[in-house]
PDB file of C-alpha atoms in Angstrom:
ATOM      1  CA  ALA O   1      -7.224  -6.157  -2.435  1.00 54.00           C
ATOM      2  CA  VAL O   2      -6.718  -4.389  -5.522  1.00 64.00           C
ATOM      3  CA  PHE O   3      -7.190  -7.018  -7.930  1.00 75.00           C
ATOM      4  CA  LYS O   4     -10.479  -9.096  -8.625  1.00 84.00           C
ATOM      5  CA  PRO O   5     -10.234 -12.546  -7.464  1.00 88.00           C
ATOM      6  CA  LYS O   6      -9.468 -15.064 -10.267  1.00 90.00           C
ATOM      7  CA  ALA O   7     -10.355 -18.805 -10.273  1.00 93.00           C
ATOM      8  CA  ALA O   8      -7.523 -21.080 -11.272  1.00 93.00           C
ATOM      9  CA  ARG O   9      -7.285 -25.088 -10.829  1.00 94.00           C
ATOM     10  CA  GLY O  10     -10.330 -25.298  -8.658  1.00 94.00           C
ATOM     11  CA  HIS O  11      -9.192 -22.345  -6.533  1.00 93.00           C
ATOM     12  CA  TRP O  12      -9.681 -18.694  -5.807  1.00 91.00           C
ATOM     13  CA  ARG O  13      -6.688 -16.604  -6.219  1.00 88.00           C
ATOM     14  CA  VAL O  14      -6.621 -13.048  -4.274  1.00 87.00           C
ATOM     15  CA  ASP O  15      -4.424 -10.070  -4.335  1.00 83.00           C
ATOM     16  CA  GLY O  16      -1.149 -11.437  -2.647  1.00 82.00           C
ATOM     17  CA  ALA O  17      -1.088  -8.274  -0.650  1.00 80.00           C
ATOM     18  CA  LEU O  18      -3.862  -9.624   1.929  1.00 79.00           C
ATOM     19  CA  VAL O  19      -1.445 -11.897   3.386  1.00 85.00           C
ATOM     20  CA  ASN O  20       2.095 -10.522   2.328  1.00 88.00           C
ATOM     21  CA  PRO O  21       1.839  -6.693   1.640  1.00 88.00           C
ATOM     22  CA  VAL O  22       5.662  -6.117   1.345  1.00 92.00           C
ATOM     23  CA  PRO O  23       6.728  -9.567  -0.246  1.00 94.00           C
ATOM     24  CA  VAL O  24      10.527  -9.539   0.815  1.00 96.00           C
ATOM     25  CA  SER O  25      10.438 -13.368   1.530  1.00 94.00           C
ATOM     26  CA  VAL O  26       9.177 -14.011  -1.857  1.00 94.00           C
ATOM     27  CA  CYS O  27      11.879 -11.910  -3.428  1.00 96.00           C
ATOM     28  CA  ARG O  28      14.449 -13.835  -1.446  1.00 96.00           C
ATOM     29  CA  ALA O  29      13.003 -16.953  -2.253  1.00 97.00           C
ATOM     30  CA  LEU O  30      12.983 -15.991  -6.054  1.00 98.00           C
ATOM     31  CA  GLY O  31      16.911 -15.431  -5.475  1.00 97.00           C
ATOM     32  CA  ALA O  32      17.219 -11.746  -4.716  1.00 97.00           C
ATOM     33  CA  GLU O  33      20.424 -10.817  -2.889  1.00 95.00           C
ATOM     34  CA  MET O  34      19.728  -7.142  -2.257  1.00 97.00           C
ATOM     35  CA  ILE O  35      16.002  -5.987  -1.767  1.00 98.00           C
ATOM     36  CA  ILE O  36      15.037  -2.388  -1.712  1.00 98.00           C
ATOM     37  CA  ALA O  37      11.265  -2.743  -0.759  1.00 97.00           C
ATOM     38  CA  VAL O  38       8.436  -0.207  -0.909  1.00 95.00           C
ATOM     39  CA  ASN O  39       5.793  -0.120   1.837  1.00 92.00           C
ATOM     40  CA  LEU O  40       2.712   1.168   0.580  1.00 88.00           C
ATOM     41  CA  ASN O  41       1.317   0.826   4.021  1.00 83.00           C
ATOM     42  CA  ALA O  42       3.565   2.879   6.080  1.00 83.00           C
ATOM     43  CA  ASP O  43       1.441   5.726   6.276  1.00 80.00           C
ATOM     44  CA  ILE O  44      -2.293   4.429   5.796  1.00 72.00           C
ATOM     45  CA  MET O  45      -2.664   3.171   9.684  1.00 59.00           C
ATOM     46  CA  GLY O  46      -6.376   3.559  10.548  1.00 42.00           C
ATOM     47  CA  LYS O  47      -6.866   6.130   7.665  1.00 51.00           C
ATOM     48  CA  ALA O  48     -10.324   6.134   5.534  1.00 47.00           C
ATOM     49  CA  HIS O  49     -11.082   8.605   3.027  1.00 48.00           C
ATOM     50  CA  GLU O  50     -13.965   9.845   1.427  1.00 48.00           C
ATOM     51  CA  GLY O  51     -12.179   8.165  -1.528  1.00 49.00           C
ATOM     52  CA  ASP O  52     -12.664   5.191  -0.372  1.00 46.00           C
ATOM     53  CA  GLU O  53     -16.075   5.059  -1.055  1.00 47.00           C
ATOM     54  CA  PRO O  54     -16.744   2.150  -3.854  1.00 46.00           C
ATOM     55  CA  PRO O  55     -17.872   3.894  -7.353  1.00 45.00           C
ATOM     56  CA  ASP O  56     -21.436   3.516  -8.300  1.00 47.00           C
ATOM     57  CA  GLY O  57     -22.856   2.048 -11.468  1.00 45.00           C
ATOM     58  CA  ASN O  58     -22.587   5.275 -13.485  1.00 45.00           C
ATOM     59  CA  GLY O  59     -18.918   5.204 -12.817  1.00 45.00           C
ATOM     60  CA  LYS O  60     -18.638   8.240 -10.306  1.00 43.00           C
ATOM     61  CA  SER O  61     -15.739   8.183  -8.162  1.00 43.00           C
ATOM     62  CA  GLY O  62     -16.245   7.339  -4.336  1.00 44.00           C
ATOM     63  CA  SER O  63     -15.284  10.813  -3.332  1.00 46.00           C
ATOM     64  CA  ASP O  64     -18.112  12.420  -5.726  1.00 44.00           C
ATOM     65  CA  LEU O  65     -20.693  10.218  -4.401  1.00 39.00           C
ATOM     66  CA  THR O  66     -20.090  11.016  -0.688  1.00 42.00           C
ATOM     67  CA  SER O  67     -19.655  14.682  -1.362  1.00 44.00           C
ATOM     68  CA  SER O  68     -23.353  15.173  -1.560  1.00 39.00           C
ATOM     69  CA  PHE O  69     -24.060  13.273   1.803  1.00 40.00           C
ATOM     70  CA  ARG O  70     -21.323  15.038   3.869  1.00 41.00           C
ATOM     71  CA  HIS O  71     -24.007  17.304   5.821  1.00 41.00           C
ATOM     72  CA  PHE O  72     -25.814  14.316   6.941  1.00 46.00           C
ATOM     73  CA  GLY O  73     -24.324  11.981   9.802  1.00 52.00           C
ATOM     74  CA  ARG O  74     -21.177  14.463   9.742  1.00 60.00           C
ATOM     75  CA  GLY O  75     -18.595  12.420  11.935  1.00 75.00           C
ATOM     76  CA  GLU O  76     -20.087   9.052  11.607  1.00 85.00           C
ATOM     77  CA  PRO O  77     -18.305   6.744   9.410  1.00 84.00           C
ATOM     78  CA  SER O  78     -19.693   4.703   6.750  1.00 88.00           C
ATOM     79  CA  THR O  79     -19.720   0.778   6.829  1.00 91.00           C
ATOM     80  CA  PHE O  80     -17.554   0.835   4.004  1.00 85.00           C
ATOM     81  CA  ASN O  81     -14.841   3.209   5.786  1.00 82.00           C
ATOM     82  CA  VAL O  82     -15.027   1.193   8.682  1.00 85.00           C
ATOM     83  CA  MET O  83     -14.116  -1.816   6.483  1.00 86.00           C
ATOM     84  CA  VAL O  84     -11.450   0.102   4.588  1.00 80.00           C
ATOM     85  CA  THR O  85      -9.843   1.267   7.921  1.00 81.00           C
ATOM     86  CA  SER O  86      -9.942  -2.138   9.541  1.00 85.00           C
ATOM     87  CA  LEU O  87      -8.300  -3.570   6.185  1.00 83.00           C
ATOM     88  CA  ASN O  88      -5.525  -0.568   6.740  1.00 81.00           C
ATOM     89  CA  ILE O  89      -4.767  -1.766  10.412  1.00 85.00           C
ATOM     90  CA  ILE O  90      -4.601  -5.395   9.349  1.00 86.00           C
ATOM     91  CA  GLN O  91      -2.317  -4.807   6.424  1.00 85.00           C
ATOM     92  CA  ASP O  92      -0.012  -2.411   8.467  1.00 86.00           C
ATOM     93  CA  ARG O  93       0.185  -5.093  11.221  1.00 89.00           C
ATOM     94  CA  ILE O  94       0.883  -7.883   8.723  1.00 90.00           C
ATOM     95  CA  ALA O  95       3.306  -5.536   7.041  1.00 90.00           C
ATOM     96  CA  ARG O  96       5.117  -4.591  10.338  1.00 90.00           C
ATOM     97  CA  SER O  97       5.295  -8.305  11.156  1.00 92.00           C
ATOM     98  CA  ARG O  98       6.994  -9.336   8.035  1.00 92.00           C
ATOM     99  CA  LEU O  99       9.321  -6.652   7.829  1.00 92.00           C
ATOM    100  CA  ALA O 100      10.687  -7.370  11.542  1.00 94.00           C
ATOM    101  CA  GLY O 101      10.810 -11.228  10.547  1.00 94.00           C
ATOM    102  CA  GLU O 102      12.264 -10.679   7.065  1.00 94.00           C
ATOM    103  CA  PRO O 103      13.699  -6.952   6.835  1.00 96.00           C
ATOM    104  CA  PRO O 104      14.714  -5.512   3.435  1.00 97.00           C
ATOM    105  CA  ASP O 105      18.007  -3.945   2.824  1.00 97.00           C
ATOM    106  CA  VAL O 106      16.067  -0.814   2.422  1.00 98.00           C
ATOM    107  CA  THR O 107      12.597   0.188   2.967  1.00 96.00           C
ATOM    108  CA  ILE O 108      11.167   3.054   1.036  1.00 97.00           C
ATOM    109  CA  ASN O 109       7.963   4.605   2.742  1.00 94.00           C
ATOM    110  CA  PRO O 110       6.134   7.114   0.297  1.00 95.00           C
ATOM    111  CA  ARG O 111       3.669   9.296   2.315  1.00 93.00           C
ATOM    112  CA  ILE O 112       0.541   8.549   0.601  1.00 92.00           C
ATOM    113  CA  GLY O 113      -2.100   7.904   3.726  1.00 87.00           C
ATOM    114  CA  HIS O 114      -3.824  10.986   2.362  1.00 88.00           C
ATOM    115  CA  ILE O 115      -4.953   9.440  -0.658  1.00 89.00           C
ATOM    116  CA  GLY O 116      -7.891   6.834  -0.901  1.00 81.00           C
ATOM    117  CA  LEU O 117      -7.918   3.399  -1.970  1.00 74.00           C
ATOM    118  CA  LEU O 118     -10.140   4.157  -5.076  1.00 79.00           C
ATOM    119  CA  GLU O 119      -8.801   7.779  -5.916  1.00 88.00           C
ATOM    120  CA  PHE O 120      -7.318   6.664  -9.343  1.00 89.00           C
ATOM    121  CA  ASP O 121      -7.502   9.906 -10.685  1.00 95.00           C
ATOM    122  CA  ARG O 122      -4.632  11.094  -8.194  1.00 95.00           C
ATOM    123  CA  ALA O 123      -2.028   8.856  -9.929  1.00 95.00           C
ATOM    124  CA  ASP O 124       0.358  11.844 -10.700  1.00 97.00           C
ATOM    125  CA  GLU O 125       0.556  12.788  -6.872  1.00 96.00           C
ATOM    126  CA  LEU O 126       1.013   9.213  -5.978  1.00 95.00           C
ATOM    127  CA  ILE O 127       3.966   9.192  -8.588  1.00 96.00           C
ATOM    128  CA  GLN O 128       5.242  12.571  -6.816  1.00 97.00           C
ATOM    129  CA  ALA O 129       5.138  10.913  -3.568  1.00 96.00           C
ATOM    130  CA  GLY O 130       7.114   7.995  -4.641  1.00 96.00           C
ATOM    131  CA  GLU O 131       9.769  10.074  -6.270  1.00 98.00           C
ATOM    132  CA  LEU O 132      10.213  12.216  -3.132  1.00 98.00           C
ATOM    133  CA  ALA O 133      10.079   8.891  -1.018  1.00 97.00           C
ATOM    134  CA  VAL O 134      13.088   7.545  -3.107  1.00 98.00           C
ATOM    135  CA  GLU O 135      14.816  11.013  -2.834  1.00 98.00           C
ATOM    136  CA  ARG O 136      14.682  10.767   0.990  1.00 97.00           C
ATOM    137  CA  ALA O 137      15.803   7.196   0.963  1.00 98.00           C
ATOM    138  CA  MET O 138      18.838   7.766  -1.335  1.00 98.00           C
ATOM    139  CA  PRO O 139      21.513   7.792   1.114  1.00 98.00           C
ATOM    140  CA  GLU O 140      20.473   4.681   2.577  1.00 98.00           C
ATOM    141  CA  ILE O 141      20.148   3.021  -0.835  1.00 98.00           C
ATOM    142  CA  GLN O 142      23.590   4.244  -1.841  1.00 98.00           C
ATOM    143  CA  ASP O 143      25.016   2.697   1.395  1.00 98.00           C
ATOM    144  CA  ALA O 144      23.201  -0.487   0.879  1.00 97.00           C
ATOM    145  CA  VAL O 145      24.599  -0.705  -2.681  1.00 97.00           C
ATOM    146  CA  ALA O 146      28.112  -0.015  -1.331  1.00 97.00           C
ATOM    147  CA  VAL O 147      28.167  -2.606   1.261  1.00 96.00           C
ATOM    148  CA  PHE O 148      26.603  -5.018  -1.196  1.00 95.00           C
ATOM    149  CA  SER O 149      29.333  -4.228  -3.729  1.00 96.00           C
ATOM    150  CA  ALA O 150      32.183  -4.680  -1.118  1.00 96.00           C
ATOM    151  CA  LEU O 151      30.614  -7.951  -0.198  1.00 95.00           C
ATOM    152  CA  HIS O 152      29.881  -9.307  -3.456  1.00 92.00           C
ATOM    153  CA  GLY O 153      32.548  -7.754  -5.584  1.00 79.00           C
TER     154      GLY O 153
END
């Protein structure tokens, strides 16, 4: 979950990506006739990174904090990394299941598995990866738009 839970009407609300990482069904329920989905989980299966470590109270990034501990326990994942990897596996399985049951017209799969969950300082790299993924998917997008236009005039 990226967003902090919020209380609303006596219940806690959490990031919807926990149960529906690529919400195609929600788009259809809201009336979307053509859906181009972005699956941010396509490249993260089982990956945890130094940048996935939580920041400390001084605002240091996870990768800054863990870099000083690299020599100790080399190869042994932290509890937090195990949790992040577990969440990645769960979200990958949920996304695959949901996409199989309710496929979008086009799925864009940016290759961002090498960037940690908390590496906000790498936004430019994420944007570039997204742009590249759209370029790779452009022929499929154009085909889907052409089919949609032919069917719906």
